Coordinates of N, CA and C in Angstrom, one line a residue:
M358 N -0.6 -1.5 1.2 CA 0.4 -0.5 1.0 C 1.0 -0.6 -0.4
A359 N 1.0 0.5 -1.2 CA 1.5 0.5 -2.5 C 3.1 0.4 -2.5
N360 N 3.6 -0.3 -3.5 CA 5.0 -0.4 -3.7 C 5.5 0.6 -4.8
H361 N 6.8 0.8 -4.8 CA 7.4 1.6 -5.9 C 7.2 0.9 -7.2
S362 N 6.9 1.7 -8.2 CA 6.7 1.2 -9.6 C 5.6 0.2 -9.7
Q363 N 4.6 0.3 -8.8 CA 3.5 -0.6 -8.8 C 2.5 -0.1 -9.9
L364 N 2.0 -0.9 -10.8 CA 1.1 -0.5 -11.8 C -0.3 -0.8 -11.5
G365 N -0.6 -1.9 -10.7 CA -2.0 -2.3 -10.5 C -2.5 -1.7 -9.1
F366 N -3.6 -2.2 -8.7 CA -4.2 -1.8 -7.5 C -3.5 -2.4 -6.3
Q367 N -3.7 -1.9 -5.1 CA -3.2 -2.5 -3.9 C -4.0 -3.8 -3.6
D368 N -3.5 -4.7 -2.9 CA -4.2 -5.9 -2.5 C -5.5 -5.6 -1.8
A369 N -6.6 -6.2 -2.3 CA -7.9 -5.9 -1.8 C -8.0 -6.5 -0.4
S370 N -8.5 -5.7 0.6 CA -8.7 -6.2 1.9 C -10.2 -6.1 2.4
S371 N -11.1 -6.0 1.4 CA -12.5 -5.9 1.7 C -13.3 -6.5 0.5
P372 N -14.5 -7.1 0.7 CA -15.2 -7.6 -0.4 C -15.5 -6.6 -1.5
I373 N -15.8 -5.4 -1.1 CA -16.1 -4.3 -2.1 C -14.9 -4.1 -3.0
M374 N -13.7 -4.0 -2.4 CA -12.5 -3.8 -3.2 C -12.2 -5.0 -4.1
E375 N -12.5 -6.2 -3.7 CA -12.3 -7.3 -4.5 C -13.3 -7.2 -5.7
E376 N -14.5 -6.8 -5.5 CA -15.4 -6.6 -6.6 C -14.9 -5.5 -7.6
L377 N -14.4 -4.4 -7.0 CA -13.9 -3.3 -7.9 C -12.7 -3.8 -8.7
V378 N -11.8 -4.6 -8.2 CA -10.7 -5.1 -8.9 C -11.2 -6.0 -10.0
E379 N -12.1 -6.9 -9.7 CA -12.6 -7.8 -10.7 C -13.3 -7.0 -11.9
F380 N -14.1 -6.0 -11.5 CA -14.7 -5.2 -12.6 C -13.7 -4.4 -13.4
H381 N -12.6 -4.0 -12.8 CA -11.6 -3.3 -13.5 C -10.9 -4.2 -14.5
D382 N -10.7 -5.5 -14.1 CA -10.1 -6.4 -15.0 C -11.1 -6.8 -16.1
H383 N -12.3 -6.9 -15.8 CA -13.4 -7.2 -16.8 C -13.4 -6.0 -17.8
A384 N -13.4 -4.8 -17.4 CA -13.5 -3.7 -18.3 C -12.2 -3.6 -19.2
L385 N -11.1 -3.9 -18.6 CA -9.8 -3.9 -19.4 C -9.9 -4.9 -20.5
M386 N -10.4 -6.1 -20.2 CA -10.5 -7.2 -21.2 C -11.4 -6.7 -22.4
V387 N -12.5 -6.1 -22.0 CA -13.4 -5.6 -23.1 C -12.7 -4.5 -23.9
A388 N -12.0 -3.6 -23.2 CA -11.3 -2.6 -24.0 C -10.2 -3.2 -24.9
L389 N -9.5 -4.2 -24.4 CA -8.5 -4.9 -25.1 C -9.1 -5.5 -26.4
A390 N -10.2 -6.2 -26.2 CA -10.9 -6.8 -27.4 C -11.3 -5.7 -28.4
I391 N -11.8 -4.6 -28.0 CA -12.2 -3.6 -28.9 C -11.0 -3.0 -29.6
C392 N -9.9 -2.7 -28.9 CA -8.7 -2.2 -29.5 C -8.1 -3.2 -30.5
S393 N -8.1 -4.4 -30.2 CA -7.6 -5.4 -31.1 C -8.4 -5.5 -32.4
L394 N -9.8 -5.5 -32.2 CA -10.6 -5.5 -33.4 C -10.4 -4.3 -34.3
V395 N -10.3 -3.1 -33.7 CA -10.1 -1.9 -34.5 C -8.8 -1.9 -35.2
L396 N -7.7 -2.3 -34.5 CA -6.4 -2.4 -35.1 C -6.4 -3.4 -36.2
Y397 N -7.1 -4.5 -36.1 CA -7.1 -5.5 -37.2 C -7.9 -4.9 -38.4
L398 N -9.0 -4.2 -38.2 CA -9.7 -3.7 -39.3 C -8.9 -2.6 -40.0
L399 N -8.2 -1.7 -39.2 CA -7.4 -0.7 -39.8 C -6.3 -1.3 -40.6
T400 N -5.6 -2.3 -40.1 CA -4.6 -3.0 -40.9 C -5.1 -3.6 -42.1
L401 N -6.3 -4.2 -42.0 CA -6.9 -4.9 -43.2 C -7.2 -3.9 -44.3
M402 N -7.7 -2.7 -43.9 CA -8.1 -1.6 -44.8 C -6.8 -1.1 -45.5
L403 N -5.7 -1.0 -44.8 CA -4.5 -0.5 -45.4 C -3.8 -1.5 -46.3
M404 N -4.0 -2.8 -46.0 CA -3.3 -3.8 -46.8 C -4.2 -4.2 -48.0
E405 N -5.5 -4.2 -47.9 CA -6.3 -4.6 -49.0 C -6.7 -3.4 -50.0
K406 N -7.0 -3.8 -51.2 CA -7.4 -2.8 -52.1 C -8.9 -2.4 -51.9
L407 N -9.2 -1.1 -52.1 CA -10.6 -0.7 -51.9 C -11.5 -1.3 -53.0
S408 N -12.7 -1.6 -52.7 CA -13.7 -2.2 -53.6 C -15.0 -1.5 -53.4
S409 N -15.9 -1.7 -54.3 CA -17.2 -1.0 -54.3 C -18.1 -1.7 -53.3
N410 N -17.7 -2.9 -52.7 CA -18.5 -3.6 -51.8 C -18.7 -2.8 -50.5
T411 N -17.7 -1.9 -50.2 CA -17.8 -1.2 -48.9 C -18.7 0.0 -49.0
V412 N -19.2 0.3 -50.2 CA -20.0 1.5 -50.4 C -21.4 1.3 -49.7
D413 N -22.0 0.2 -49.9 CA -23.3 -0.1 -49.4 C -23.3 -1.4 -48.7
A414 N -23.2 -1.3 -47.4 CA -23.1 -2.5 -46.5 C -24.0 -2.4 -45.3
Q415 N -25.3 -2.6 -45.5 CA -26.2 -2.5 -44.4 C -26.0 -3.5 -43.3
E416 N -25.5 -4.7 -43.7 CA -25.3 -5.7 -42.6 C -24.2 -5.2 -41.7
V417 N -23.1 -4.6 -42.2 CA -22.0 -4.1 -41.4 C -22.5 -2.9 -40.5
E418 N -23.3 -2.1 -41.1 CA -23.9 -0.9 -40.3 C -24.7 -1.4 -39.1
L419 N -25.5 -2.5 -39.4 CA -26.3 -3.1 -38.4 C -25.5 -3.7 -37.2
I420 N -24.4 -4.3 -37.6 CA -23.5 -4.9 -36.6 C -22.9 -3.9 -35.8
W421 N -22.3 -2.8 -36.4 CA -21.6 -1.9 -35.6 C -22.5 -0.9 -34.9
T422 N -23.8 -1.1 -35.0 CA -24.8 -0.4 -34.2 C -25.2 -1.2 -33.0
I423 N -25.4 -2.5 -33.2 CA -25.9 -3.4 -32.1 C -24.7 -3.8 -31.2
L424 N -23.6 -4.0 -31.8 CA -22.4 -4.5 -31.0 C -22.0 -3.5 -29.9
P425 N -21.9 -2.2 -30.1 CA -21.6 -1.3 -29.0 C -22.6 -1.3 -27.9
A426 N -23.9 -1.5 -28.3 CA -24.9 -1.5 -27.3 C -24.8 -2.7 -26.4
I427 N -24.4 -3.9 -26.9 CA -24.2 -5.1 -26.2 C -23.0 -4.9 -25.2
V428 N -21.9 -4.2 -25.7 CA -20.7 -4.0 -24.9 C -21.1 -3.1 -23.8
L429 N -21.9 -2.0 -24.0 CA -22.2 -1.1 -22.9 C -23.1 -1.8 -21.8
I430 N -23.9 -2.8 -22.3 CA -24.7 -3.5 -21.3 C -23.8 -4.4 -20.5
L431 N -22.8 -5.1 -21.1 CA -21.9 -5.9 -20.4 C -21.1 -5.1 -19.3
L432 N -20.9 -3.8 -19.6 CA -20.1 -3.0 -18.6 C -21.1 -2.4 -17.6
A433 N -22.3 -2.1 -18.0 CA -23.2 -1.4 -17.1 C -23.8 -2.3 -16.0
L434 N -24.1 -3.5 -16.3 CA -24.7 -4.4 -15.3 C -23.8 -4.7 -14.1
P435 N -22.6 -5.1 -14.3 CA -21.8 -5.3 -13.1 C -21.4 -4.0 -12.4
S436 N -21.3 -2.9 -13.1 CA -21.1 -1.6 -12.5 C -22.2 -1.2 -11.6
L437 N -23.5 -1.3 -12.0 CA -24.6 -1.0 -11.2 C -24.7 -1.9 -10.0
Q438 N -24.4 -3.2 -10.1 CA -24.4 -4.1 -9.0 C -23.4 -3.7 -7.9
I439 N -22.2 -3.2 -8.3 CA -21.2 -2.8 -7.3 C -21.7 -1.5 -6.7
L440 N -22.3 -0.6 -7.4 CA -22.8 0.7 -6.8 C -23.8 0.4 -5.7
Y441 N -24.7 -0.5 -6.0 CA -25.7 -0.8 -5.0 C -25.1 -1.5 -3.8
M442 N -24.1 -2.4 -4.0 CA -23.4 -3.0 -2.9 C -22.7 -2.0 -2.0
M443 N -22.1 -1.0 -2.6 CA -21.4 0.1 -1.9 C -22.3 0.9 -1.0
D444 N -23.5 1.1 -1.5 CA -24.5 1.9 -0.8 C -25.3 1.2 0.3
E445 N -25.1 -0.1 0.3 CA -25.9 -1.0 1.2 C -25.2 -1.0 2.6
I446 N -26.0 -0.8 3.6 CA -25.5 -0.9 5.0 C -26.4 -1.7 5.8
N447 N -26.0 -2.9 6.2 CA -26.8 -3.9 6.9 C -26.3 -4.1 8.4
E448 N -27.0 -3.6 9.3 CA -26.8 -3.8 10.7 C -25.3 -3.9 11.1
P449 N -24.7 -2.7 11.1 CA -23.2 -2.7 11.4 C -22.9 -3.1 12.9
D450 N -21.8 -3.8 13.1 CA -21.4 -4.1 14.4 C -20.7 -3.0 15.2
L451 N -20.3 -2.0 14.4 CA -19.6 -0.9 15.0 C -19.8 0.4 14.2
T452 N -20.0 1.5 14.8 CA -20.2 2.8 14.1 C -19.1 3.7 14.5
L453 N -18.4 4.2 13.5 CA -17.3 5.1 13.7 C -17.6 6.5 13.0
K454 N -17.3 7.5 13.7 CA -17.5 8.9 13.2 C -16.2 9.5 12.9
A455 N -15.9 10.0 11.7 CA -14.6 10.7 11.4 C -14.9 12.1 11.0
I456 N -14.3 13.0 11.7 CA -14.5 14.5 11.5 C -13.2 15.0 11.0
G457 N -13.2 15.6 9.8 CA -12.0 16.2 9.2 C -11.8 17.6 9.6
H458 N -10.5 18.0 10.0 CA -10.1 19.3 10.4 C -8.9 19.7 9.6
Q459 N -8.5 20.9 9.6 CA -7.3 21.4 9.0 C -6.2 21.3 10.1
W460 N -5.2 20.3 10.1 CA -5.2 19.2 9.1 C -5.0 18.0 9.9
Y461 N -6.0 17.4 10.5 CA -6.0 16.2 11.3 C -7.4 15.6 11.3
W462 N -7.6 14.4 11.8 CA -8.8 13.8 11.9 C -9.2 13.5 13.3
T463 N -10.5 13.7 13.6 CA -11.0 13.3 14.9 C -12.0 12.1 14.8
Y464 N -11.8 11.1 15.6 CA -12.6 9.9 15.6 C -13.4 9.7 16.8
E465 N -14.7 9.3 16.6 CA -15.6 9.0 17.7 C -16.2 7.6 17.5
Y466 N -16.0 6.8 18.5 CA -16.6 5.5 18.5 C -18.0 5.7 19.3
T467 N -19.0 5.8 18.5 CA -20.3 6.2 19.0 C -20.9 5.1 19.8
D468 N -20.5 3.8 19.7 CA -21.0 2.7 20.5 C -20.4 2.7 21.9
F469 N -19.4 3.5 22.2 CA -18.8 3.5 23.5 C -19.1 4.9 24.1
K470 N -18.9 5.0 25.4 CA -19.3 6.2 26.1 C -18.3 7.3 25.9
D471 N -17.0 7.1 26.2 CA -16.0 8.1 26.1 C -14.8 7.5 25.3
L472 N -15.0 7.4 24.0 CA -13.9 6.8 23.2 C -13.7 7.8 22.0
T473 N -13.0 8.8 22.2 CA -12.8 9.9 21.2 C -11.3 10.3 21.2
F474 N -10.7 10.5 20.0 CA -9.3 10.9 20.0 C -9.1 11.6 18.7
D475 N -8.0 12.4 18.7 CA -7.5 13.1 17.5 C -6.4 12.3 16.9
S476 N -6.3 12.3 15.6 CA -5.2 11.6 14.9 C -4.4 12.6 14.0
Y477 N -3.1 12.8 14.4 CA -2.2 13.7 13.7 C -1.1 12.9 13.1
M478 N -0.6 13.4 12.0 CA 0.5 12.8 11.3 C 1.8 13.0 12.2
I479 N 2.6 11.9 12.2 CA 3.8 12.0 13.0 C 4.9 12.7 12.1
P480 N 5.5 13.7 12.6 CA 6.5 14.4 11.8 C 7.7 13.5 11.5
T481 N 8.4 13.8 10.3 CA 9.5 13.0 9.9 C 10.6 12.8 10.9
P482 N 11.0 13.8 11.6 CA 12.1 13.6 12.6 C 11.7 12.6 13.8
E483 N 10.4 12.4 14.0 CA 9.9 11.6 15.1 C 9.6 10.2 14.7
L484 N 9.7 9.9 13.4 CA 9.3 8.5 12.9 C 10.3 7.5 13.5
Q485 N 9.7 6.3 13.9 CA 10.4 5.2 14.3 C 10.8 4.3 13.1
Q486 N 11.8 3.4 13.3 CA 12.2 2.6 12.2 C 11.1 1.7 11.7
G487 N 10.9 1.7 10.4 CA 9.8 0.9 9.8 C 8.5 1.7 9.5
H488 N 8.4 2.9 10.1 CA 7.3 3.7 9.8 C 7.4 4.4 8.4
F489 N 6.3 4.7 7.9 CA 6.2 5.3 6.5 C 6.1 6.9 6.7
R490 N 6.9 7.6 5.9 CA 6.9 9.0 6.0 C 5.6 9.5 5.3
L491 N 5.0 10.5 6.0 CA 3.8 11.2 5.6 C 2.5 10.3 5.7
L492 N 2.7 9.1 6.2 CA 1.5 8.1 6.3 C 1.3 7.7 7.7
E493 N 2.2 7.8 8.6 CA 2.0 7.3 10.0 C 1.4 8.4 10.9
V494 N 0.5 7.9 11.8 CA -0.2 8.8 12.7 C 0.1 8.4 14.1
D495 N -0.2 9.4 15.0 CA 0.0 9.1 16.5 C -1.1 8.2 17.1
H496 N -2.3 8.2 16.5 CA -3.4 7.4 17.0 C -4.1 6.7 15.8
R497 N -4.0 5.4 15.7 CA -4.6 4.7 14.6 C -6.1 4.4 14.9
V498 N -6.8 4.2 13.9 CA -8.2 3.7 14.0 C -8.2 2.2 14.1
V499 N -8.6 1.6 15.2 CA -8.6 0.2 15.4 C -10.0 -0.3 15.3
I500 N -10.1 -1.4 14.5 CA -11.5 -2.0 14.2 C -11.3 -3.5 14.3
P501 N -12.4 -4.2 14.6 CA -12.4 -5.6 14.5 C -12.5 -6.2 13.1
M502 N -11.7 -7.2 12.8 CA -11.8 -7.7 11.5 C -13.1 -8.6 11.3
E503 N -13.5 -8.7 10.0 CA -14.6 -9.6 9.7 C -15.9 -9.1 10.3
S504 N -16.0 -7.8 10.6 CA -17.2 -7.2 11.2 C -17.6 -6.0 10.4
P505 N -18.9 -5.9 10.1 CA -19.4 -4.8 9.4 C -19.2 -3.5 10.1
I506 N -18.5 -2.5 9.5 CA -18.2 -1.2 10.1 C -18.9 -0.2 9.3
R507 N -19.7 0.7 10.0 CA -20.3 1.9 9.4 C -19.5 3.1 9.9
I508 N -19.1 3.9 8.9 CA -18.4 5.1 9.2 C -19.1 6.3 8.7
I509 N -19.3 7.3 9.6 CA -20.0 8.5 9.3 C -19.0 9.6 9.2
V510 N -19.0 10.3 8.1 CA -17.9 11.2 7.8 C -18.5 12.6 7.6
T511 N -17.8 13.6 8.3 CA -18.2 15.0 8.2 C -16.9 15.8 8.3
A512 N -17.0 17.1 8.3 CA -15.9 18.0 8.4 C -16.3 19.2 9.3
G513 N -15.3 19.8 10.0 CA -15.5 20.9 10.9 C -15.1 22.2 10.3
D514 N -14.5 22.2 9.1 CA -14.0 23.5 8.5 C -14.2 23.6 7.0
V515 N -13.4 22.8 6.3 CA -13.5 22.8 4.8 C -13.7 21.4 4.3
L516 N -13.8 21.3 3.0 CA -14.0 19.9 2.4 C -12.8 19.0 2.7
H517 N -13.1 17.8 3.1 CA -12.0 16.8 3.2 C -12.6 15.5 2.5
S518 N -11.8 14.4 2.5 CA -12.3 13.2 2.0 C -11.5 12.0 2.7
W519 N -12.3 11.1 3.2 CA -11.8 10.0 4.0 C -11.6 8.8 3.0
A520 N -10.4 8.4 2.7 CA -10.2 7.4 1.7 C -9.2 6.4 2.1
I521 N -9.5 5.1 1.9 CA -8.6 4.0 2.2 C -8.6 3.1 0.9
P522 N -7.6 3.2 0.0 CA -7.7 2.5 -1.3 C -7.8 1.0 -1.1
T523 N -7.1 0.3 -0.2 CA -7.1 -1.1 -0.1 C -8.5 -1.6 0.4
L524 N -9.3 -0.8 1.0 CA -10.6 -1.1 1.5 C -11.7 -0.7 0.5
G525 N -11.4 0.0 -0.5 CA -12.3 0.5 -1.5 C -13.3 1.5 -0.9
V526 N -12.8 2.4 0.0 CA -13.6 3.4 0.6 C -13.1 4.8 0.3
K527 N -14.0 5.6 -0.1 CA -13.7 7.0 -0.3 C -15.0 7.8 -0.1
T528 N -15.1 8.6 0.9 CA -16.3 9.4 1.3 C -15.9 10.8 1.5
D529 N -16.6 11.7 0.9 CA -16.3 13.2 1.1 C -16.8 13.6 2.5
A530 N -16.0 14.4 3.1 CA -16.3 15.1 4.4 C -16.7 16.5 4.1
I531 N -18.0 16.8 4.3 CA -18.6 18.1 4.0 C -19.1 18.8 5.3
P532 N -18.7 20.0 5.5 CA -19.2 20.7 6.7 C -20.7 20.8 6.8
G533 N -21.3 20.5 7.9 CA -22.7 20.6 8.0 C -23.5 19.4 7.4
R534 N -22.8 18.4 6.9 CA -23.5 17.2 6.3 C -22.8 15.9 6.8
L535 N -23.6 14.9 7.0 CA -23.1 13.6 7.4 C -23.2 12.6 6.2
N536 N -22.1 12.1 5.7 CA -22.1 11.1 4.7 C -21.7 9.8 5.4
Q537 N -22.2 8.7 4.9 CA -21.9 7.4 5.6 C -21.6 6.3 4.5
T538 N -20.8 5.4 4.9 CA -20.5 4.3 4.1 C -20.1 3.1 5.0
S539 N -19.9 1.9 4.5 CA -19.6 0.8 5.3 C -18.5 -0.1 4.6
F540 N -17.9 -0.9 5.4 CA -16.9 -1.8 4.8 C -16.6 -2.9 5.8
I541 N -16.0 -4.0 5.3 CA -15.6 -5.2 6.1 C -14.2 -5.5 5.8
T542 N -13.3 -5.6 6.8 CA -12.0 -6.0 6.5 C -11.9 -7.6 6.6
T543 N -11.3 -8.2 5.6 CA -11.3 -9.6 5.5 C -10.0 -10.2 6.1
R544 N -9.1 -9.4 6.5 CA -7.8 -9.9 7.1 C -7.3 -8.9 8.1
P545 N -6.5 -9.3 9.0 CA -5.8 -8.4 9.9 C -4.7 -7.6 9.2
G546 N -4.4 -6.4 9.6 CA -3.4 -5.6 8.9 C -3.5 -4.2 9.2
I547 N -2.6 -3.4 8.7 CA -2.6 -2.0 8.8 C -2.8 -1.4 7.4
F548 N -3.8 -0.6 7.3 CA -4.2 0.0 6.0 C -4.0 1.5 6.0
Y549 N -3.4 2.0 5.0 CA -3.1 3.4 4.9 C -3.9 4.2 3.9
G550 N -4.2 5.4 4.2 CA -5.0 6.3 3.3 C -4.6 7.7 3.5
Q551 N -5.2 8.6 2.8 CA -4.9 10.0 2.9 C -6.2 10.8 2.6
C552 N -6.2 12.0 3.0 CA -7.3 12.9 2.6 C -7.2 13.1 1.1
S553 N -8.3 12.9 0.4 CA -8.4 12.9 -1.1 C -9.1 14.1 -1.6
E554 N -9.2 15.1 -0.9 CA -9.8 16.4 -1.3 C -8.9 17.5 -0.9
I555 N -8.5 18.3 -1.9 CA -7.6 19.4 -1.6 C -8.2 20.4 -0.6
C556 N -7.6 20.5 0.6 CA -8.2 21.2 1.7 C -7.3 22.3 2.3
G557 N -6.3 22.7 1.6 CA -5.5 23.7 2.1 C -4.0 23.4 1.9
A558 N -3.2 24.3 2.6 CA -1.7 24.2 2.4 C -1.2 22.9 2.9
N559 N -1.7 22.3 4.0 CA -1.2 21.0 4.5 C -2.1 19.8 4.1
H560 N -2.7 19.9 3.0 CA -3.6 18.8 2.5 C -2.9 17.5 2.5
S561 N -1.6 17.4 2.2 CA -0.9 16.1 2.1 C -0.4 15.7 3.5
Y562 N -0.7 16.3 4.5 CA -0.2 16.0 5.9 C -1.3 15.6 6.8
M563 N -2.4 14.9 6.3 CA -3.4 14.4 7.2 C -3.8 13.0 6.7
P564 N -2.8 12.0 7.0 CA -3.1 10.6 6.6 C -4.1 9.9 7.5
I565 N -4.5 8.8 7.0 CA -5.4 7.9 7.7 C -4.8 6.5 7.8
V566 N -4.9 6.0 9.0 CA -4.3 4.6 9.3 C -5.4 3.8 10.0
V567 N -5.8 2.7 9.4 CA -6.8 1.8 10.0 C -6.1 0.5 10.3
E568 N -6.2 0.1 11.6 CA -5.6 -1.2 12.0 C -6.7 -2.2 12.3
S569 N -6.7 -3.3 11.5 CA -7.7 -4.4 11.6 C -7.1 -5.5 12.5
T570 N -7.8 -5.8 13.6 CA -7.4 -6.8 14.6 C -8.5 -7.8 14.9
P571 N -8.1 -8.9 15.4 CA -9.1 -9.8 15.9 C -10.0 -9.2 17.0
L572 N -11.2 -9.7 17.2 CA -12.2 -9.1 18.1 C -11.7 -9.0 19.5
T573 N -11.0 -10.0 20.0 CA -10.4 -10.0 21.4 C -9.4 -8.8 21.5
H574 N -8.6 -8.6 20.6 CA -7.6 -7.5 20.6 C -8.3 -6.2 20.6
F575 N -9.4 -6.1 19.8 CA -10.1 -4.8 19.8 C -10.8 -4.5 21.1
E576 N -11.4 -5.5 21.7 CA -12.0 -5.4 23.0 C -11.0 -4.9 24.1
N577 N -9.8 -5.5 24.1 CA -8.8 -5.1 25.0 C -8.4 -3.6 24.8
W578 N -8.2 -3.3 23.5 CA -7.8 -1.9 23.2 C -8.9 -0.9 23.6
S579 N -10.2 -1.2 23.3 CA -11.2 -0.2 23.6 C -11.4 -0.1 25.1
S580 N -11.3 -1.2 25.8 CA -11.4 -1.1 27.3 C -10.3 -0.3 27.9
L581 N -9.1 -0.4 27.3 CA -7.9 0.3 27.8 C -8.1 1.8 27.6
L582 N -8.6 2.2 26.4 CA -8.8 3.6 26.2 C -10.0 4.2 26.9
S583 N -11.0 3.4 27.1 CA -12.2 3.9 27.8 C -12.0 4.1 29.3
S584 N -11.1 3.3 29.9 CA -10.9 3.4 31.3 C -10.1 4.7 31.7

């Protein structure tokens, strides 16, 4: 959950998000090094007198041609690795289907016989103490922690997007098309997200809440709803 005046990312709750945060820090350090070098060279040129040595400097031209290529490689390799990790889905323990509607979500646990429910935002006058405005729902998505989860995302009317920042998940919900992604929660908790695709007048009123629990708690919850 983001805090007021927070400048960085939310605390990572999945291996993918941890990799994304590390890559973000890596890219920022590279950008900081480039900006520092450019600032130093600009200051040096303003402070020093111009000389004819800068007219023909093939060594300098060679350096400023090769150096950017090396920097791009240092950024591209970890980026490609994370992209392949995000697309990889290995034998999920649970498959969840999320269907976007105007303006609520429908969830289907496809591994269970009759486990389907709609998730609506709780209006502000009905919020209980400690609940977050515009983020709390009447039915949360409950998943077992430390288990590979595959989520299949689609829409029943217009474009939507199923996104949980702290899990590093963002998948577009497109009518007539099934998109899938996977994630693993590394700790128990309640993770908040919202539809990230402008889908109409009430676009900001279809939040997403995922509750990560131990396996025994998830089994009790699923058996209670299925009965």
